């Protein structure tokens, strides 16, 4: 490829990304601010005999099993014949050995020869606090139905909590490299136990989990092959891609419109994770007192409680100085939370609803444009009448056919 063509493709991708950012801002113009209600408390977690908030035992190598216990029946799924909670070794966002946790669900009946093929579930936003770990809480109705569907299809489900969620340290929200490591290690750990699992596996993620799944996808073969894993592909719906292109401009009065509560909530989770990733940047110096309170609260409050706290408070009110005051802020954000546009060695299914306000459509569609320009193995499905959760349901038949094809 000559350099002129390469520059043209790069410029086209940049234009698409800029257009996407503009659409997101314009789409939010009609969203009114809301009064801030009192925050509700986090729901109490159920630890299934493994309270992992403190950990003094040795940390296994990445993918090594530290402990396995039956999952509390109140946290299991009707479609699961067996469910366990695991603690396993991984690497955190600071490059240090760490533990993470997961729930593993097996279908009813006898495993096929070679074991159940595996779906690694990458969950959406639940919060950053230890109370928010999905393996310690009942699944939402949507997630329970969705995971039950995959069990009914004959897949085992390995559901990582991600490193720092329910374990020492802070969940590094939207941090692709750390999350990808934790997800692959959860599959290695599950296969290292007395569970009848095949080495054949795929990724499925929604929202935050779609970004996690895509970041895992470009690392899955390299990280999993030494342990004998056979990675086949990824399903991602509502992917929060290219958010850093907009986020870098955050500051006093920007964006100059009222964003929906959900987008402000996600922004505070991002700021909390980014602050933890980069303590040397003194992110607190950019925050107003009210903004500091929001970001501090984001470290502990689960989604429902944080949504109540945020109310109509805007991220533009949280910043007293622009994020651009941080040297190379875009580069740092992209390395922290960017979604890869190249490097996929297995098929990618990308599903997006056009009525999605939690992760507006330009995020995934700009990613799809860049992936297409880079000739990645992409299958894009757009659902015109669906919002964030509706896309999960609408995409299920297409995603099911996709996985049957790549896993066969």
Coordinates of C-alpha atoms in Angstrom, one line a residue:
X1 CA 0.0 0.0 0.0
X2 CA 1.5 3.4 -0.9
X3 CA 1.8 6.2 1.6
X4 CA -0.8 8.4 -0.1
X5 CA -3.4 5.6 0.2
X6 CA -2.4 5.0 3.9
X7 CA -2.7 8.7 4.7
X8 CA -6.1 8.8 3.0
X9 CA -7.4 5.9 5.0
X10 CA -6.1 7.5 8.2
X11 CA -7.7 10.8 7.3
X12 CA -11.0 9.1 6.5
X13 CA -11.0 7.3 9.9
X14 CA -10.3 10.6 11.7
X15 CA -13.1 12.3 9.9
X16 CA -15.5 9.6 10.8
X17 CA -14.5 9.8 14.4
X18 CA -14.9 13.5 14.5
X19 CA -18.3 13.2 13.0
X20 CA -19.2 10.6 15.5
X21 CA -18.2 13.0 18.3
X22 CA -20.4 15.7 16.9
X23 CA -23.4 13.4 16.6
X24 CA -23.1 12.4 20.2
X25 CA -23.1 16.0 21.5
X26 CA -25.9 17.1 19.2
X27 CA -28.0 14.0 20.3
X28 CA -27.8 15.1 23.9
X29 CA -29.2 18.6 23.3
X30 CA -32.7 17.6 24.2
X31 CA -31.9 15.8 27.4
X32 CA -32.8 18.0 30.4
X33 CA -30.9 18.2 33.7
X34 CA -32.5 16.4 36.6
X35 CA -32.5 17.2 40.3
X36 CA -30.1 15.2 42.4
X37 CA -31.9 12.7 44.6
X38 CA -30.4 11.0 47.7
X39 CA -28.1 8.1 46.9
X40 CA -29.3 4.6 47.8
X41 CA -26.9 2.1 49.5
X42 CA -25.1 -0.6 47.7
X43 CA -26.8 -4.0 47.9
X44 CA -25.1 -6.4 50.3
X45 CA -22.8 -8.9 48.5
X46 CA -23.0 -12.7 48.9
X47 CA -19.4 -14.2 48.9
X48 CA -20.2 -17.9 48.5
X49 CA -17.6 -18.7 51.2
X50 CA -14.9 -16.6 49.5
X51 CA -14.7 -13.1 50.8
X52 CA -11.9 -11.8 48.6
X53 CA -11.8 -8.1 49.6
X54 CA -8.6 -8.8 51.5
X55 CA -6.1 -11.5 50.4
X56 CA -3.1 -12.6 52.4
X57 CA -2.6 -16.1 50.8
X58 CA -0.1 -16.5 47.9
X59 CA -1.1 -15.2 44.5
X60 CA -1.0 -17.9 41.8
X61 CA 0.6 -17.3 38.4
X62 CA -1.8 -15.8 35.8
X63 CA -4.5 -18.3 35.3
X64 CA -3.6 -20.4 38.3
X65 CA -6.5 -21.4 40.7
X66 CA -6.3 -20.0 44.2
X67 CA -9.7 -21.3 45.4
X68 CA -13.0 -22.8 44.1
X69 CA -16.3 -23.0 46.0
X70 CA -19.9 -23.8 45.0
X71 CA -21.7 -20.6 44.0
X72 CA -24.5 -19.7 46.4
X73 CA -27.7 -21.1 44.8
X74 CA -29.3 -17.6 45.1
X75 CA -26.7 -16.4 42.6
X76 CA -26.9 -19.2 40.1
X77 CA -29.0 -19.5 36.9
X78 CA -31.9 -21.9 36.3
X79 CA -30.2 -23.2 33.2
X80 CA -27.0 -24.1 35.1
X81 CA -26.5 -27.7 36.2
X82 CA -23.5 -26.6 38.2
X83 CA -22.1 -23.2 39.3
X84 CA -18.9 -22.3 41.1
X85 CA -17.1 -19.2 42.2
X86 CA -13.3 -19.1 41.6
X87 CA -10.4 -17.0 42.8
X88 CA -7.4 -17.0 40.3
X89 CA -4.2 -15.3 39.6
X90 CA -3.8 -12.5 37.0
X91 CA -2.0 -9.2 36.4
X92 CA -3.5 -5.8 37.4
X93 CA -3.4 -2.4 35.7
X94 CA -0.1 -1.6 37.4
X95 CA 1.6 -4.7 36.0
X96 CA 1.6 -6.4 39.4
X97 CA 0.5 -9.9 40.3
X98 CA -3.1 -9.8 41.6
X99 CA -6.1 -12.0 42.2
X100 CA -9.5 -11.8 40.4
X101 CA -12.7 -13.7 40.8
X102 CA -15.2 -15.4 38.4
X103 CA -18.4 -17.4 38.3
X104 CA -18.5 -20.5 36.1
X105 CA -21.8 -22.0 35.0
X106 CA -22.1 -25.4 33.3
X107 CA -25.2 -26.6 31.4
X108 CA -27.4 -29.4 32.6
X109 CA -26.6 -32.9 31.5
X110 CA -23.5 -34.7 30.4
X111 CA -20.7 -32.8 28.8
X112 CA -19.9 -33.7 25.2
X113 CA -16.7 -35.5 24.3
X114 CA -13.9 -33.0 24.9
X115 CA -15.9 -30.9 27.3
X116 CA -18.4 -28.0 27.0
X117 CA -17.2 -25.2 24.6
X118 CA -16.8 -22.0 26.6
X119 CA -18.3 -18.5 26.3
X120 CA -16.3 -16.0 28.3
X121 CA -18.9 -13.4 29.4
X122 CA -17.7 -9.8 29.7
X123 CA -20.2 -7.9 31.9
X124 CA -21.4 -4.4 31.6
X125 CA -21.1 -1.6 34.2
X126 CA -21.9 -2.6 37.7
X127 CA -19.7 -0.2 39.5
X128 CA -16.1 0.0 40.9
X129 CA -16.6 -0.9 44.5
X130 CA -16.1 -4.4 45.9
X131 CA -19.8 -4.7 46.6
X132 CA -20.4 -4.5 42.9
X133 CA -18.7 -7.8 41.8
X134 CA -21.2 -9.7 39.6
X135 CA -20.3 -13.1 41.2
X136 CA -21.5 -11.7 44.6
X137 CA -24.9 -10.3 43.3
X138 CA -27.9 -11.7 41.5
X139 CA -27.7 -11.1 37.8
X140 CA -30.0 -8.6 36.3
X141 CA -33.1 -10.0 34.6
X142 CA -31.6 -9.2 31.2
X143 CA -28.2 -10.8 31.9
X144 CA -29.7 -13.8 33.6
X145 CA -31.8 -14.5 30.5
X146 CA -28.9 -13.8 28.2
X147 CA -26.5 -16.1 30.0
X148 CA -29.2 -18.7 30.3
X149 CA -29.6 -18.6 26.6
X150 CA -25.9 -19.5 26.1
X151 CA -26.2 -22.4 28.6
X152 CA -29.2 -23.7 26.7
X153 CA -27.1 -23.6 23.5
X154 CA -24.6 -26.0 25.1
X155 CA -21.9 -23.5 26.1
X156 CA -20.4 -23.2 29.6
X157 CA -20.2 -19.6 30.7
X158 CA -17.1 -18.3 32.5
X159 CA -17.9 -14.8 33.9
X160 CA -14.9 -12.8 35.2
X161 CA -15.5 -10.0 37.7
X162 CA -12.4 -8.3 36.3
X163 CA -9.4 -7.6 38.4
X164 CA -10.0 -5.2 41.3
X165 CA -13.8 -5.8 41.5
X166 CA -14.4 -7.6 44.8
X167 CA -10.6 -8.0 45.3
X168 CA -7.8 -5.8 46.5
X169 CA -7.2 -2.7 44.4
X170 CA -9.6 -0.7 42.3
X171 CA -11.4 -1.9 39.2
X172 CA -9.6 0.0 36.3
X173 CA -12.8 1.0 34.5
X174 CA -12.6 0.5 30.7
X175 CA -8.9 -0.4 31.0
X176 CA -8.6 -2.8 28.0
X177 CA -5.2 -4.4 28.7
X178 CA -5.9 -5.2 32.4
X179 CA -9.4 -6.5 31.6
X180 CA -8.3 -8.6 28.7
X181 CA -5.7 -10.3 30.9
X182 CA -8.2 -11.0 33.6
X183 CA -10.7 -12.5 31.2
X184 CA -8.2 -14.9 29.5
X185 CA -6.9 -15.9 32.9
X186 CA -10.5 -16.7 34.1
X187 CA -10.8 -19.2 31.2
X188 CA -7.4 -20.7 31.9
X189 CA -8.4 -21.0 35.6
X190 CA -11.7 -22.7 34.9
X191 CA -10.0 -25.3 32.6
X192 CA -7.4 -26.0 35.3
X193 CA -10.2 -27.1 37.7
X194 CA -12.2 -30.3 37.7
X195 CA -14.6 -28.8 35.2
X196 CA -15.4 -30.6 31.9
X197 CA -14.5 -27.7 29.6
X198 CA -13.3 -27.7 26.0
X199 CA -10.3 -25.6 25.0
X200 CA -12.5 -24.0 22.4
X201 CA -13.8 -20.7 23.5
X202 CA -15.3 -17.4 22.4
X203 CA -16.0 -13.9 23.9
X204 CA -19.4 -12.3 24.4
X205 CA -19.7 -8.8 25.9
X206 CA -22.2 -6.0 26.3
X207 CA -21.5 -2.3 27.0
X208 CA -18.4 -2.0 29.2
X209 CA -18.1 -5.7 28.5
X210 CA -18.2 -5.2 24.8
X211 CA -15.2 -2.9 25.1
X212 CA -13.5 -5.5 27.4
X213 CA -14.3 -8.3 24.9
X214 CA -12.9 -6.5 22.0
X215 CA -9.7 -5.6 23.9
X216 CA -9.5 -9.2 25.0
X217 CA -10.0 -10.4 21.4
X218 CA -6.7 -9.0 20.1
X219 CA -4.8 -10.6 23.0
X220 CA -6.8 -13.9 23.3
X221 CA -4.7 -16.1 21.0
X222 CA -1.3 -14.9 22.4
X223 CA -2.4 -15.1 26.1
X224 CA -4.4 -18.3 25.8
X225 CA -2.4 -20.5 23.4
X226 CA 0.3 -21.4 25.9
X227 CA -2.4 -22.9 28.1
X228 CA -3.9 -24.8 25.2
X229 CA -6.8 -22.5 24.6
X230 CA -8.4 -22.4 21.1
X231 CA -9.9 -18.9 20.7
X232 CA -12.5 -18.6 17.9
X233 CA -14.2 -15.1 17.9
X234 CA -16.1 -12.3 19.7
X235 CA -19.6 -11.0 20.0
X236 CA -19.8 -7.3 21.2
X237 CA -23.0 -5.3 21.6
X238 CA -23.2 -1.6 22.6
X239 CA -19.4 -1.2 22.4
X240 CA -18.1 2.1 24.0
X241 CA -15.4 2.8 21.3
X242 CA -13.7 6.0 20.5
X243 CA -15.0 7.6 23.7
X244 CA -11.5 9.1 24.3
X245 CA -11.9 11.3 21.2
X246 CA -14.7 13.2 23.0
X247 CA -13.5 12.7 26.6
X248 CA -10.1 14.5 26.0
X249 CA -12.0 17.8 25.5
X250 CA -13.7 17.7 28.9
X251 CA -13.4 20.8 31.0
X252 CA -15.4 23.6 32.6
X253 CA -18.5 24.1 30.5
X254 CA -17.7 21.2 28.1
X255 CA -19.7 19.6 26.8
X256 CA -21.9 22.7 26.6
X257 CA -25.1 20.7 26.8
X258 CA -26.8 18.5 29.4
X259 CA -25.8 14.9 29.0
X260 CA -28.0 12.0 30.1
X261 CA -27.4 10.8 33.7
X262 CA -25.9 7.5 32.4
X263 CA -23.2 9.3 30.3
X264 CA -22.2 11.5 33.3
X265 CA -22.1 8.4 35.5
X266 CA -19.7 6.6 33.1
X267 CA -17.5 9.7 32.9
X268 CA -17.0 9.7 36.7
X269 CA -16.2 6.0 36.6
X270 CA -13.6 6.7 33.9
X271 CA -12.1 9.6 35.9
X272 CA -11.8 7.3 39.0
X273 CA -10.1 4.6 37.0
X274 CA -7.9 7.0 35.1
X275 CA -6.9 8.7 38.4
X276 CA -5.9 5.3 39.8
X277 CA -4.0 4.4 36.7
X278 CA -2.0 7.7 36.7
X279 CA -1.4 8.9 40.2
X280 CA 1.5 11.0 38.9
X281 CA -0.9 13.3 37.0
X282 CA -2.7 14.7 40.0
X283 CA -6.2 14.4 38.4
X284 CA -7.7 15.8 41.6
X285 CA -6.2 19.2 40.8
X286 CA -8.5 19.4 37.8
X287 CA -11.6 18.7 39.8
X288 CA -14.0 21.1 41.5
X289 CA -14.9 20.2 45.1
X290 CA -18.2 18.7 43.9
X291 CA -16.4 16.9 41.1
X292 CA -13.9 15.4 43.6
X293 CA -16.8 14.1 45.7
X294 CA -18.3 12.5 42.6
X295 CA -15.1 10.8 41.6
X296 CA -14.4 9.6 45.1
X297 CA -17.9 8.2 45.3
X298 CA -17.4 6.5 42.0
X299 CA -14.7 4.3 43.6
X300 CA -17.3 2.7 46.0
X301 CA -20.9 3.2 44.7
X302 CA -22.5 0.5 42.5
X303 CA -24.4 1.5 39.4
X304 CA -27.8 2.2 41.0
X305 CA -26.5 4.1 44.0
X306 CA -24.1 6.1 41.8
X307 CA -26.9 6.9 39.3
X308 CA -28.9 8.3 42.2
X309 CA -26.0 10.4 43.4
X310 CA -25.2 11.8 40.0
X311 CA -28.8 12.8 39.2
X312 CA -28.5 15.9 37.0
X313 CA -24.9 16.8 37.9
X314 CA -22.8 17.2 34.8
X315 CA -19.3 16.2 34.2
X316 CA -18.7 19.7 32.9
X317 CA -19.4 20.9 36.4
X318 CA -16.9 18.5 37.9
X319 CA -13.9 20.0 36.1
X320 CA -12.3 23.3 37.1
X321 CA -9.5 22.9 34.5
X322 CA -9.6 21.2 31.1
X323 CA -8.3 17.6 30.8
X324 CA -6.1 19.0 28.0
X325 CA -3.9 20.5 30.7
X326 CA -2.6 16.9 31.1
X327 CA 0.3 16.5 28.7
X328 CA -0.5 14.0 25.9
X329 CA -3.9 13.4 27.5
X330 CA -5.3 11.8 24.4
X331 CA -2.5 9.4 24.1
X332 CA -2.8 8.4 27.7
X333 CA -6.6 8.0 27.4
X334 CA -6.2 6.0 24.3
X335 CA -3.7 3.6 25.9
X336 CA -5.9 3.3 28.9
X337 CA -9.4 2.9 27.3
X338 CA -9.0 2.8 23.5
X339 CA -10.7 0.0 21.5
X340 CA -8.4 -1.7 19.0
X341 CA -9.1 -1.2 15.3
X342 CA -6.5 -3.8 14.1
X343 CA -5.1 -7.0 15.4
X344 CA -8.2 -9.3 15.3
X345 CA -7.1 -12.7 14.2
X346 CA -10.6 -14.2 14.5
X347 CA -14.1 -13.1 13.5
X348 CA -15.8 -10.1 15.2
X349 CA -19.6 -9.7 15.5
X350 CA -20.5 -6.1 16.4
X351 CA -24.1 -5.2 17.2
X352 CA -25.5 -1.7 17.8
X353 CA -28.9 -0.2 18.4
X354 CA -29.5 3.2 16.9
X355 CA -31.7 4.4 19.8
X356 CA -28.9 3.6 22.3
X357 CA -28.4 6.6 24.7
X358 CA -26.0 4.8 27.1
X359 CA -23.5 4.1 24.3
X360 CA -24.6 6.2 21.4
X361 CA -24.4 4.5 18.0
X362 CA -21.5 6.7 16.6
X363 CA -19.2 5.0 19.1
X364 CA -19.6 1.5 17.6
X365 CA -20.2 2.7 14.0
X366 CA -17.0 4.8 13.9
X367 CA -15.2 1.7 15.2
X368 CA -16.8 -0.4 12.5
X369 CA -15.7 2.1 9.8
X370 CA -12.1 2.0 11.1
X371 CA -12.1 -1.8 11.3
X372 CA -13.4 -2.0 7.7
X373 CA -10.7 0.4 6.5
X374 CA -8.2 -1.8 8.2
X375 CA -9.7 -5.0 6.6
X376 CA -10.5 -6.7 9.9
X377 CA -12.8 -9.8 10.0
X378 CA -16.0 -7.8 11.0
X379 CA -19.6 -8.7 10.8
X380 CA -21.7 -5.6 11.7
X381 CA -25.4 -5.7 12.6
X382 CA -27.4 -2.5 13.2
X383 CA -30.8 -2.6 15.0
X384 CA -32.6 0.7 14.1
X385 CA -35.4 0.5 16.8
X386 CA -33.3 -0.7 19.7
X387 CA -31.9 1.0 22.8
X388 CA -29.0 -0.2 24.9
X389 CA -30.6 -3.3 26.5
X390 CA -32.9 -3.9 23.6
X391 CA -29.9 -4.5 21.3
X392 CA -28.9 -7.5 23.4
X393 CA -32.2 -9.2 22.8
X394 CA -32.4 -8.1 19.1
X395 CA -28.9 -9.3 18.4
X396 CA -29.3 -12.7 20.1
X397 CA -30.4 -14.7 17.0
X398 CA -27.6 -13.2 14.9
X399 CA -25.0 -13.7 17.6
X400 CA -26.2 -17.3 18.1
X401 CA -25.7 -18.1 14.5
X402 CA -22.4 -16.3 14.5
X403 CA -21.1 -18.4 17.4
X404 CA -22.4 -21.6 16.0
X405 CA -20.4 -20.9 12.8
X406 CA -17.1 -19.9 14.4
X407 CA -17.2 -22.5 17.2
X408 CA -18.2 -25.4 14.9

